[in-house]
XYZ file of C-alpha atoms in Angstrom:
753
model
C -0.117 0.109 0.148
C 3.021 2.360 0.770
C 4.534 1.443 -2.363
C 1.277 2.371 -4.379
C 0.955 5.879 -2.757
C 4.358 6.464 -3.405
C 4.131 5.414 -6.984
C 1.095 7.670 -7.230
C 2.728 10.584 -5.539
C 5.568 10.171 -8.174
C 3.202 10.186 -10.938
C 1.447 13.366 -9.637
C 4.949 14.969 -9.473
C 5.834 13.834 -13.005
C 2.691 15.242 -14.205
C 2.874 18.692 -12.978
C 6.722 18.694 -14.172
C 5.645 17.656 -17.550
C 2.966 20.372 -17.606
C 5.542 23.037 -16.975
C 7.902 21.475 -19.157
C 5.017 21.804 -21.893
C 4.548 25.259 -21.165
C 8.127 26.385 -21.228
C 8.754 24.344 -24.629
C 5.439 25.778 -26.206
C 6.602 29.274 -25.310
C 10.059 28.791 -26.780
C 8.478 26.959 -29.736
C 6.091 30.168 -30.054
C 9.239 32.649 -30.562
C 10.668 29.999 -32.662
C 7.841 29.754 -34.983
C 7.388 33.410 -34.814
C 11.076 33.803 -36.340
C 10.443 31.172 -39.045
C 7.034 32.706 -40.088
C 8.520 36.134 -40.262
C 11.656 35.102 -42.126
C 9.259 33.368 -44.582
C 7.033 36.467 -44.664
C 10.015 38.625 -45.418
C 11.243 36.370 -47.972
C 7.906 36.833 -50.133
C 8.337 40.629 -49.465
C 11.994 40.195 -51.084
C 10.617 38.443 -53.849
C 8.006 41.361 -54.318
C 10.703 43.841 -53.956
C 13.251 42.070 -56.478
C 10.373 41.585 -58.939
C 9.657 45.265 -58.705
C 13.054 46.110 -59.140
C 13.687 44.069 -62.275
C 10.404 45.308 -64.051
C 12.114 48.886 -63.516
C 15.551 47.935 -64.816
C 13.554 46.582 -68.102
C 11.406 49.430 -68.200
C 14.545 51.717 -67.980
C 16.658 49.754 -70.466
C 13.573 49.876 -72.916
C 13.439 53.765 -73.027
C 17.162 53.796 -73.458
C 16.847 51.591 -76.274
C 13.908 53.450 -77.636
C 16.072 56.717 -77.564
C 19.544 55.210 -79.108
C 16.833 53.610 -81.812
C 15.564 57.496 -82.404
C 19.320 58.893 -82.323
C 19.777 56.570 -85.420
C 17.044 58.084 -87.297
C 18.011 60.311 -90.471
C 15.279 62.662 -89.745
C 16.583 63.306 -86.097
C 20.364 62.956 -87.279
C 20.189 65.923 -89.922
C 16.882 67.659 -88.644
C 15.083 67.124 -91.628
C 12.126 70.103 -91.643
C 9.481 67.802 -92.897
C 10.318 64.616 -90.585
C 12.323 65.209 -87.502
C 9.043 66.179 -85.392
C 6.768 63.561 -86.832
C 9.698 60.986 -85.950
C 10.215 62.206 -82.208
C 6.581 62.585 -82.009
C 6.099 58.562 -82.946
C 8.616 57.545 -80.370
C 6.945 60.011 -77.885
C 3.438 58.503 -77.977
C 5.003 55.219 -77.139
C 7.022 56.186 -74.057
C 4.572 59.104 -72.662
C 2.848 56.712 -70.156
C 6.254 55.605 -68.702
C 6.783 59.477 -67.522
C 8.490 61.169 -70.414
C 7.760 64.724 -70.299
C 9.917 65.679 -73.433
C 11.931 64.557 -76.373
C 14.192 67.185 -77.853
C 17.435 67.944 -79.994
C 20.190 70.469 -79.618
C 22.102 71.395 -82.998
C 25.712 70.826 -83.638
C 26.328 74.515 -83.206
C 24.605 74.603 -79.638
C 22.327 77.654 -80.689
C 19.096 75.957 -81.307
C 16.915 73.457 -79.326
C 14.129 71.509 -81.115
C 11.655 69.575 -78.613
C 8.200 67.696 -78.601
C 5.947 68.394 -75.604
C 3.243 66.163 -74.140
C 0.761 68.098 -76.108
C 2.651 67.166 -79.271
C 3.323 70.408 -79.617
C 7.040 71.281 -81.278
C 8.958 73.947 -80.043
C 11.852 75.897 -80.957
C 14.494 77.975 -78.542
C 17.566 79.870 -79.371
C 20.301 80.375 -76.701
C 23.846 79.843 -75.803
C 23.596 75.830 -75.327
C 27.043 75.394 -76.468
C 28.325 76.679 -73.006
C 26.095 74.439 -70.861
C 27.489 71.505 -69.560
C 25.568 68.761 -71.585
C 26.585 69.994 -74.653
C 30.352 70.302 -73.466
C 29.977 66.925 -72.491
C 28.334 65.629 -75.791
C 30.701 66.807 -78.216
C 33.868 65.111 -76.612
C 34.481 61.898 -79.040
C 35.217 59.754 -76.188
C 31.537 60.251 -75.085
C 30.254 59.113 -78.515
C 27.467 56.372 -78.009
C 27.549 57.087 -74.248
C 24.476 58.275 -72.350
C 24.531 61.066 -69.649
C 22.162 61.299 -66.674
C 21.318 64.363 -64.826
C 18.661 65.610 -62.300
C 17.068 68.883 -62.908
C 16.134 71.691 -60.454
C 12.187 72.209 -60.150
C 11.533 75.637 -60.015
C 8.137 75.145 -58.555
C 9.313 73.334 -55.539
C 11.549 75.034 -52.856
C 13.131 72.166 -51.543
C 15.729 69.758 -52.857
C 15.910 68.671 -56.712
C 12.923 67.504 -58.646
C 11.884 64.241 -59.499
C 12.753 65.079 -63.221
C 15.705 63.378 -65.124
C 17.545 64.448 -68.017
C 18.844 61.781 -70.278
C 21.419 63.147 -72.903
C 22.770 60.999 -76.002
C 25.298 62.647 -78.416
C 24.465 62.432 -82.133
C 26.421 62.087 -85.008
C 25.428 62.189 -88.734
C 25.785 58.367 -89.298
C 22.970 57.180 -91.333
C 22.005 57.582 -94.904
C 18.577 58.249 -96.888
C 17.653 60.014 -100.110
C 18.636 63.358 -99.009
C 22.053 62.116 -97.586
C 23.168 59.261 -99.423
C 26.812 59.627 -98.052
C 26.945 60.349 -94.206
C 29.229 63.088 -93.135
C 29.865 61.395 -89.606
C 30.235 64.738 -87.989
C 29.120 65.525 -84.499
C 25.736 67.018 -84.719
C 24.476 68.247 -81.368
C 22.693 65.725 -78.760
C 19.353 64.360 -78.515
C 17.686 64.503 -74.845
C 14.925 62.956 -72.870
C 13.143 64.223 -69.645
C 12.037 61.720 -67.367
C 9.349 62.069 -64.426
C 11.074 59.711 -61.722
C 7.835 59.669 -59.842
C 5.559 58.672 -62.613
C 8.164 56.131 -63.927
C 8.056 54.074 -60.322
C 4.947 54.724 -59.197
C 3.136 52.999 -62.033
C 5.146 49.836 -60.610
C 4.993 50.262 -57.185
C 1.595 51.781 -56.197
C -0.638 48.614 -56.527
C 2.081 46.032 -54.560
C 0.590 44.851 -51.287
C 2.274 42.687 -48.717
C -0.116 40.821 -46.528
C -2.928 43.175 -45.558
C -1.533 46.357 -45.336
C 2.098 46.269 -46.437
C 2.971 48.485 -49.235
C 6.265 49.503 -51.533
C 8.467 52.742 -51.380
C 11.596 53.404 -53.595
C 14.484 55.723 -53.110
C 17.016 57.220 -55.608
C 20.847 57.031 -55.343
C 20.865 60.457 -53.165
C 18.545 58.776 -50.707
C 15.463 60.911 -51.623
C 12.055 59.148 -51.965
C 10.766 58.657 -55.441
C 7.464 56.802 -54.251
C 6.028 56.563 -51.230
C 2.374 55.918 -50.152
C 2.666 59.445 -47.916
C 2.934 62.078 -50.816
C 4.406 64.378 -48.617
C 7.528 62.069 -48.536
C 8.208 61.987 -52.374
C 11.209 64.292 -53.304
C 12.486 64.433 -49.589
C 15.295 63.055 -47.752
C 14.641 59.622 -46.594
C 17.228 60.013 -43.496
C 15.436 63.352 -42.593
C 11.694 63.397 -43.439
C 10.462 60.621 -41.040
C 11.968 62.607 -37.797
C 10.481 65.593 -38.893
C 7.141 64.016 -38.651
C 7.505 61.741 -35.495
C 10.513 63.374 -33.419
C 10.139 61.175 -30.289
C 11.213 58.241 -32.222
C 14.548 56.829 -33.184
C 15.044 55.738 -36.863
C 18.871 54.924 -36.466
C 17.710 51.266 -37.525
C 16.250 52.341 -41.140
C 18.727 54.910 -41.556
C 21.383 52.617 -41.140
C 19.727 50.201 -43.479
C 19.136 52.796 -46.303
C 22.825 54.100 -46.036
C 24.598 50.546 -45.466
C 22.568 48.497 -47.457
C 20.214 49.621 -49.924
C 22.559 52.709 -51.536
C 25.228 50.265 -51.620
C 22.882 48.312 -53.937
C 22.434 45.295 -51.380
C 19.422 43.247 -51.308
C 18.054 41.806 -47.788
C 15.433 41.587 -45.488
C 15.420 43.297 -41.919
C 13.167 45.153 -39.592
C 13.028 48.559 -38.112
C 10.695 50.778 -36.113
C 8.242 53.160 -37.238
C 5.995 56.152 -35.648
C 2.957 55.172 -37.958
C 1.235 52.422 -40.501
C -1.607 53.687 -42.722
C -3.119 55.838 -40.152
C -1.962 53.986 -36.848
C 0.367 56.015 -34.870
C 2.853 54.730 -32.181
C 5.778 52.508 -32.036
C 5.145 50.028 -34.564
C 7.918 47.163 -35.695
C 7.881 46.710 -39.462
C 9.497 43.856 -41.512
C 11.372 45.092 -44.656
C 12.582 43.767 -47.687
C 14.857 45.785 -50.297
C 16.451 45.205 -53.335
C 18.544 47.318 -56.005
C 17.371 48.887 -59.282
C 20.393 48.841 -61.204
C 19.854 51.718 -64.071
C 22.327 50.447 -66.661
C 23.423 51.811 -70.038
C 24.547 55.042 -68.916
C 27.922 56.835 -68.274
C 28.155 56.200 -64.593
C 26.926 53.505 -62.091
C 23.208 54.701 -60.570
C 21.804 52.291 -58.157
C 17.954 53.148 -56.876
C 16.359 50.764 -54.137
C 12.866 49.364 -53.580
C 11.544 48.426 -50.312
C 8.425 46.703 -49.457
C 7.230 46.733 -45.957
C 4.561 45.341 -43.482
C 3.906 45.452 -39.816
C 5.085 42.648 -37.432
C 1.616 42.624 -36.140
C 0.279 40.909 -39.001
C 2.581 37.585 -38.167
C 1.383 37.913 -34.348
C -2.278 37.745 -35.284
C -1.478 34.614 -37.543
C 0.535 32.727 -34.865
C -1.035 33.364 -31.402
C -4.576 31.935 -31.696
C -3.487 28.705 -33.054
C -0.842 28.174 -30.247
C -3.376 28.966 -27.509
C -5.588 26.328 -28.696
C -2.334 24.157 -28.980
C -1.495 24.637 -25.293
C -5.190 23.831 -24.470
C -5.034 20.467 -26.358
C -1.481 19.817 -24.883
C -3.013 20.040 -21.343
C -5.720 17.473 -22.480
C -3.536 14.782 -23.777
C -1.074 14.899 -20.848
C -3.930 14.512 -18.428
C -5.052 11.610 -20.425
C -1.769 9.940 -20.799
C -1.339 10.058 -17.089
C -4.707 8.487 -16.511
C -3.573 5.731 -19.068
C -0.333 5.089 -17.218
C -2.007 4.849 -13.954
C -4.377 1.975 -15.416
C -1.424 0.034 -16.925
C 0.987 -0.109 -14.278
C -0.655 -3.004 -12.448
C -0.988 -4.886 -15.692
C 2.612 -4.247 -16.899
C 4.577 -5.376 -13.876
C 3.104 -8.940 -14.247
C 3.673 -8.857 -17.834
C 7.096 -7.382 -17.392
C 8.288 -10.693 -15.504
C 6.959 -13.350 -18.101
C 8.281 -11.280 -21.199
C 11.869 -11.051 -19.340
C 12.315 -14.673 -19.412
C 11.012 -15.170 -23.104
C 13.396 -12.262 -24.207
C 16.298 -13.924 -22.574
C 15.938 -17.044 -24.260
C 15.139 -15.265 -27.748
C 18.154 -13.007 -27.587
C 20.548 -16.275 -26.896
C 18.965 -17.795 -29.939
C 19.439 -14.468 -32.118
C 23.186 -13.837 -30.963
C 23.686 -17.514 -31.959
C 22.459 -16.809 -35.513
C 24.123 -13.772 -35.929
C 27.366 -15.017 -35.317
C 26.824 -17.807 -38.077
C 25.555 -15.071 -40.321
C 28.980 -12.789 -39.631
C 31.171 -15.835 -40.289
C 29.680 -16.343 -43.592
C 29.197 -12.824 -44.947
C 32.325 -11.573 -43.832
C 34.649 -14.517 -44.793
C 32.708 -14.218 -48.588
C 35.060 -12.540 -51.182
C 32.088 -10.871 -53.062
C 30.498 -7.293 -51.981
C 27.513 -8.273 -50.054
C 25.021 -5.329 -49.187
C 21.542 -4.507 -48.286
C 19.840 -1.220 -49.015
C 16.186 0.256 -48.549
C 13.636 1.538 -50.988
C 15.347 4.841 -51.389
C 18.637 3.009 -52.159
C 20.512 3.406 -48.879
C 22.964 1.285 -47.558
C 21.678 -0.988 -44.590
C 24.450 -2.994 -44.302
C 27.653 -4.242 -46.014
C 30.260 -6.707 -45.435
C 33.887 -6.264 -44.567
C 35.052 -7.103 -48.185
C 32.564 -5.001 -49.662
C 33.463 -1.936 -47.645
C 37.489 -2.533 -48.325
C 36.969 -2.916 -52.023
C 34.480 0.445 -52.339
C 37.051 2.417 -50.250
C 39.927 1.328 -52.104
C 41.734 0.281 -49.223
C 42.494 -3.197 -47.291
C 40.904 -3.555 -43.638
C 43.976 -4.619 -42.173
C 45.800 -1.847 -43.192
C 43.112 0.601 -42.337
C 43.379 -0.911 -38.599
C 47.133 -0.337 -38.291
C 46.695 3.553 -39.558
C 43.534 4.109 -37.179
C 43.884 2.083 -34.120
C 40.860 3.357 -32.756
C 38.890 1.062 -35.256
C 38.941 -1.892 -33.222
C 36.510 -4.050 -35.016
C 34.979 -4.190 -38.763
C 31.814 -2.816 -37.654
C 33.491 0.323 -36.926
C 35.122 0.268 -40.401
C 31.936 -0.556 -42.203
C 29.770 1.923 -40.011
C 31.233 4.852 -42.418
C 29.279 3.482 -45.294
C 25.570 2.703 -43.671
C 22.973 5.414 -44.632
C 24.762 6.324 -47.678
C 23.416 6.211 -51.391
C 24.492 3.165 -53.422
C 24.734 6.017 -56.446
C 27.846 7.175 -54.296
C 29.421 3.876 -54.909
C 27.574 2.528 -58.204
C 27.551 5.705 -60.018
C 24.824 5.434 -62.898
C 26.369 4.422 -66.007
C 23.034 3.314 -67.880
C 23.074 -0.219 -66.670
C 22.806 0.261 -62.835
C 20.041 2.806 -62.038
C 17.659 3.398 -58.818
C 14.725 2.320 -60.957
C 16.307 -1.502 -60.524
C 15.418 -0.969 -56.786
C 11.865 0.130 -57.310
C 11.113 -2.953 -59.546
C 12.313 -5.295 -57.303
C 10.331 -3.803 -54.346
C 7.358 -3.722 -56.669
C 7.607 -6.978 -58.306
C 9.813 -9.319 -55.854
C 11.808 -11.042 -59.047
C 15.581 -11.147 -58.637
C 17.583 -9.105 -61.163
C 21.332 -9.593 -62.644
C 23.490 -6.909 -64.603
C 26.826 -6.090 -65.305
C 28.306 -2.395 -64.852
C 31.366 -0.548 -63.819
C 32.664 1.754 -61.725
C 35.956 3.870 -60.868
C 38.004 3.077 -57.811
C 40.568 5.762 -57.926
C 42.148 5.784 -61.418
C 41.165 2.126 -62.034
C 37.938 1.244 -64.005
C 36.230 -1.636 -62.420
C 33.516 -4.466 -63.708
C 30.906 -6.004 -61.600
C 28.285 -8.534 -61.996
C 25.653 -7.999 -59.343
C 22.828 -9.966 -58.254
C 19.900 -7.953 -56.947
C 16.983 -9.999 -55.117
C 14.074 -8.771 -52.857
C 14.261 -9.668 -48.718
C 10.895 -10.762 -47.859
C 9.016 -11.205 -44.366
C 6.942 -14.062 -43.341
C 3.942 -12.561 -45.122
C 5.817 -12.234 -48.312
C 6.238 -8.424 -48.185
C 9.442 -6.921 -49.422
C 11.598 -5.362 -46.652
C 14.443 -4.587 -48.469
C 17.226 -5.666 -51.368
C 20.021 -7.736 -51.268
C 22.568 -7.453 -53.598
C 26.012 -9.490 -54.146
C 28.417 -8.204 -56.559
C 31.547 -10.160 -57.980
C 34.663 -8.448 -59.672
C 34.826 -9.556 -63.400
C 37.505 -6.875 -64.557
C 39.867 -9.492 -65.646
C 36.964 -11.585 -67.687
C 36.141 -8.419 -69.324
C 39.686 -7.278 -70.041
C 40.273 -10.944 -71.897
C 36.747 -10.052 -73.665
C 37.897 -6.968 -75.170
C 41.430 -7.967 -76.315
C 39.450 -10.923 -78.041
C 37.293 -8.511 -79.968
C 40.147 -6.438 -80.661
C 42.258 -9.289 -82.069
C 39.276 -10.077 -84.441
C 38.988 -6.506 -85.483
C 42.836 -6.422 -86.232
C 42.261 -9.456 -88.135
C 39.535 -8.012 -90.070
C 41.390 -4.964 -90.772
C 44.487 -6.775 -92.110
C 42.542 -8.810 -94.540
C 40.508 -5.400 -95.512
C 44.070 -3.475 -95.743
C 45.753 -6.033 -98.053
C 42.750 -5.910 -100.419
C 42.668 -1.951 -100.337
C 46.448 -1.918 -100.742
C 46.582 -4.001 -104.135
C 43.775 -2.015 -105.524
C 45.652 1.010 -104.855
C 48.962 -0.175 -106.054
C 47.741 -0.344 -109.556
C 46.708 3.123 -110.533
C 49.851 4.176 -108.309
C 51.882 2.500 -110.492
C 50.481 3.975 -113.364
C 50.465 7.500 -111.934
C 54.387 7.116 -111.198
C 55.215 5.498 -114.297
C 53.583 8.420 -116.424
C 55.638 11.085 -114.116
C 58.850 9.254 -114.609
C 58.129 9.388 -118.508
C 57.079 13.098 -118.411
C 60.594 14.056 -115.994
C 62.422 12.441 -118.871
C 60.784 14.938 -121.585
C 60.879 18.141 -119.584
C 64.045 20.010 -118.974
C 65.210 20.259 -115.320
C 64.909 24.068 -115.197
C 61.285 24.517 -116.087
C 58.685 24.749 -113.170
C 56.929 22.162 -114.663
C 59.651 19.987 -113.694
C 59.960 20.832 -110.095
C 56.305 20.159 -109.643
C 56.610 16.607 -111.464
C 59.187 15.995 -108.688
C 57.089 16.788 -105.770
C 54.233 14.498 -107.682
C 56.926 11.709 -107.697
C 58.231 12.410 -104.277
C 54.417 12.149 -102.853
C 53.566 9.320 -104.968
C 56.235 7.304 -103.443
C 55.336 8.560 -100.319
C 51.745 6.901 -101.216
C 53.730 3.700 -102.121
C 55.314 3.800 -98.483
C 51.753 4.244 -96.827
C 50.037 1.168 -98.769
C 53.266 -0.954 -97.647
C 52.153 0.270 -94.018
C 48.701 -0.999 -94.908
C 50.138 -4.263 -95.954
C 51.716 -4.655 -92.569
C 48.597 -5.361 -90.972
C 48.126 -8.465 -92.946
C 51.562 -9.616 -93.020
C 55.009 -9.016 -91.672
C 57.209 -6.861 -93.715
C 60.594 -5.864 -93.491
C 61.513 -2.125 -92.625
C 64.047 -0.124 -94.031
C 66.291 1.041 -90.897
C 68.100 3.907 -92.940
C 69.898 6.757 -91.220
C 67.425 9.701 -91.234
C 67.523 13.343 -90.779
C 64.879 14.290 -88.341
C 64.515 18.107 -89.398
C 64.432 17.107 -93.072
C 61.288 14.576 -92.568
C 59.705 17.400 -90.358
C 60.101 19.821 -92.985
C 58.571 17.433 -95.715
C 55.741 16.799 -93.566
C 55.108 20.334 -92.686
C 55.201 21.297 -96.577
C 52.656 18.934 -97.073
C 50.140 20.110 -94.463
C 51.043 23.703 -95.186
C 48.009 24.688 -96.792
C 45.654 22.859 -94.690
C 47.109 24.802 -91.705
C 46.044 28.180 -93.776
C 42.844 26.833 -94.011
C 42.238 25.935 -90.542
C 43.550 29.510 -89.595
C 46.184 27.594 -87.427
C 49.737 29.472 -86.775
C 52.776 27.283 -87.253
C 55.588 28.004 -84.710
C 58.641 26.006 -86.190
C 61.564 25.984 -84.086
C 64.280 23.239 -85.139
C 67.396 22.927 -83.930
C 69.933 23.156 -86.952
C 72.772 20.063 -87.532
C 70.946 17.544 -85.546
C 72.866 14.358 -85.592
C 70.911 11.533 -87.315
C 68.646 8.658 -85.869
C 68.434 5.082 -87.241
C 64.628 4.698 -88.627
C 62.830 4.542 -91.606
C 62.032 8.193 -93.061
C 58.520 7.232 -94.462
C 57.643 5.604 -91.163
C 58.874 8.772 -89.372
C 56.946 11.050 -91.386
C 53.933 8.728 -90.792
C 54.453 9.427 -87.194
C 54.861 13.115 -87.545
C 51.866 13.327 -89.913
C 49.613 11.429 -87.479
C 50.474 13.891 -84.602
C 50.244 17.065 -86.625
C 46.801 15.805 -87.890
C 45.593 15.067 -84.454
C 46.611 18.641 -83.290
C 44.882 20.263 -86.406
C 41.791 18.241 -85.315
C 41.765 19.466 -81.583
C 42.067 23.199 -82.868
C 38.812 23.360 -84.795
C 38.505 27.303 -84.221
C 42.162 27.883 -84.973
C 45.097 28.360 -83.012
C 48.864 27.710 -82.553
C 50.831 24.798 -83.715
C 54.508 24.479 -82.243
C 57.092 22.019 -83.792
C 60.162 21.933 -81.799
C 63.441 19.811 -82.310
C 66.335 19.561 -80.316
C 69.400 17.330 -79.097
C 69.569 16.427 -75.410
C 73.289 15.942 -75.186
C 73.086 14.259 -71.840
C 70.866 11.487 -72.763
C 72.158 11.608 -76.393
C 68.405 11.444 -77.819
C 66.572 13.792 -80.319
C 63.502 15.103 -78.897
C 60.525 16.276 -81.233
C 57.705 18.280 -79.852
C 54.275 18.536 -81.252
C 52.202 21.073 -79.075
C 48.877 22.427 -79.842
C 46.536 24.937 -78.131
C 43.335 22.938 -78.546
C 40.888 21.690 -76.265
C 43.027 19.104 -74.427
C 42.057 15.435 -74.003
C 39.791 14.399 -70.922
C 41.348 12.649 -67.918
C 39.227 9.560 -68.584
C 40.489 8.979 -72.065
C 44.315 9.717 -71.442
C 44.967 5.805 -70.368
C 43.216 4.851 -73.795
C 44.774 7.107 -76.201
C 47.072 4.695 -77.665
C 44.488 1.447 -77.338
C 43.202 0.004 -81.217
C 40.409 1.667 -82.199
C 39.744 3.958 -79.449
C 38.871 7.430 -80.504
C 36.886 10.232 -79.505
C 35.784 11.676 -83.172
C 32.825 11.222 -84.872
C 31.941 8.308 -86.915
C 33.540 8.388 -90.136
C 36.297 10.943 -88.914
C 38.537 8.252 -87.332
C 39.599 4.715 -87.018
C 41.583 4.786 -83.978
C 44.578 3.400 -85.212
C 46.705 6.512 -85.590
C 48.370 6.922 -82.162
C 48.392 2.924 -81.957
C 50.430 2.806 -85.034
C 52.684 6.009 -83.984
C 53.269 4.201 -80.589
C 54.336 0.958 -82.427
C 56.599 2.607 -84.761
C 58.449 4.789 -82.052
C 58.549 1.741 -79.556
C 60.406 -0.134 -82.719
C 63.317 2.252 -82.972
C 63.899 2.134 -79.190
C 62.340 5.459 -78.811
C 59.497 6.729 -76.387
C 56.292 9.167 -76.596
C 55.065 11.385 -73.922
C 51.915 13.036 -73.402
C 51.190 16.265 -71.444
C 47.633 17.850 -71.765
C 45.498 20.170 -70.162
C 41.402 20.583 -70.918
C 39.851 24.071 -70.738
C 38.204 23.062 -67.526
C 41.450 22.363 -66.055
C 43.427 25.612 -67.212
C 41.159 28.019 -69.433
C 44.107 29.986 -70.366
C 46.822 27.515 -71.194
C 45.147 24.537 -72.537
C 46.018 22.046 -75.207
C 48.242 18.957 -75.758
C 52.036 17.995 -76.150
C 53.311 15.051 -77.624
C 57.360 14.477 -76.962
C 58.780 12.086 -79.179
C 62.198 10.772 -78.147
C 64.656 8.688 -80.378
C 68.252 7.478 -79.720
C 71.125 9.046 -81.732
C 72.724 6.955 -84.374
C 76.655 6.555 -83.888
C 78.775 4.626 -86.675
C 80.980 1.844 -85.672
C 83.738 3.893 -85.805
C 82.010 6.393 -83.425
C 81.215 4.123 -81.426
C 84.817 2.349 -81.000
C 86.212 5.756 -80.042
C 83.663 6.320 -77.627
C 84.211 2.827 -75.997
C 88.236 3.813 -75.940
C 87.682 7.137 -74.445
C 85.625 5.545 -71.744
C 88.257 2.760 -71.087
């Protein structure tokens, strides 16, 4: 009995504490919710302000564009008596609703002014306009096509500048018509436009509403109101007029926002205290969102600012009533929970005693089952994982974690002693997306999991992924994990590494391709040899008939040289179908480069590619077939030209590395560069990034084989536009050993001894 009373007392104390805690949490929740709703409300105001600012910018840009278009009219440039006023009137009619008050022209002498008023009246004034600032500014050649932006003083208003802007554009006689078939290109004065800022801005801001009572206002770059719902504020300083109306309130907060944020062209949200709002007076907290209006197209940067404001009381009214009802409902719920708890306390004690025995038995069985599962799964040399419907990892075995991280678990334990067990190691993967480890390449995609989840049928697929810089191929079996009722609870995946198998398949395919290419090359070569023999025969015949000092004889020699080159190319094609002996003669690197460059010179000019040739004179000879060397250089130069579709710089450089006793030839371009994922494959047969029909993928394969045959090497350096936007391009360096005669070799051997 004593224990029961003690229990009831404890429940009562707990209830009171719970109620107090609920009230405290509710109070802080109310404050937090108010901040969230206020921020969301201010973000909506910011969208209104930003939209209005962009509309004003577009509207101003349209006015500037129309003014520039008008300035290109021959009627305006030459002030043609019959048509200038009509041309300005047409433009005026399209701009008048935007607040344009007048459009006019001052002539090139600065003595006459021609204008069209809102009543479509034509006015001509005389005066010394050439002494005024607009004319002096417009006549300077460096101000051609620029626009001057000036505020005018309103004689009818005693305080401050008016809301009228004068926009000035220099005029030059550049257009042509029937009366002026040849433009004089002389300075002809300037075209101007008077814009009422208040009308211009009011049309956009007057109908903006934020909440129930919020409104918009705008200030110019001098901090004066262009528009405000209070008419007396328009044209006055936004830093002083509020204090003049309500001197008892500090407006430091809004003045700081205007000065440090709005006038500096920033956008954002904040709050400030005002003395009134639509007829209500007192200390009223307002939420404000502001955005800049950048007036572009003029000679200097000008920023206006638009603000949308609303009282914070609109937020309070929305939040307080729901929270009052929430507190009441929380009290009822807590009271009901306590009564229910007291009712089941008696039953729970008896049930707990029985349940404890059953749980202990099930726990022992489960632990035994888990140990067997761990030994089986963790000992497997496959990636075994499970995932939920969203593709997040629920489990991953030790081999899978080691494989996907690119590390060996035992080494990881040595480097990171705080990892005591494999669960600590694999925990870093749990909860992550499968897509992070199996990126979609078109075969493995999230829809597979949805299909398994819906149908329950297993799926098998092959896909690849990248571990470090290595491409890995996996065979993955996906199957559904079902409960006792047959409902899918997850997806089990088993992935096996089949990279070596894929490599063997690829080698077999390439072997078959090479065999087919050899047969094709042999057939093509035999077909070409017959007409090529006829061409060379007739060329030899013509060489005997034409004197050696004639230009035609030199042309025929070039034809014969290139025909023999084609013959060598045909012989190289035959090398794909049968083994042939190459002529390892002594070759001059520079001479071979000059021959290749003379062939491609015309193509370089057509492609707008500048050639920078840096050939070191008197280079030692190398032991290599000249035709094959020319094939190597031609392949590299053609690849460089293909990489510079829009033109560029081709650099061909040769030099003798005395210390290594080797000849280096560098072929560099300023093209697009080779992507990182393609760099390991460029020497593979049939690999090409060109479109179908533009490349066979054998150029660099043949090049590599030729250089390797002559104990040389080829080295690649490349940077893509993404890696280096300024110095992108590709450079191939071919290195060949210098040839020494037997006499030179013997001398070097004696000298070394």
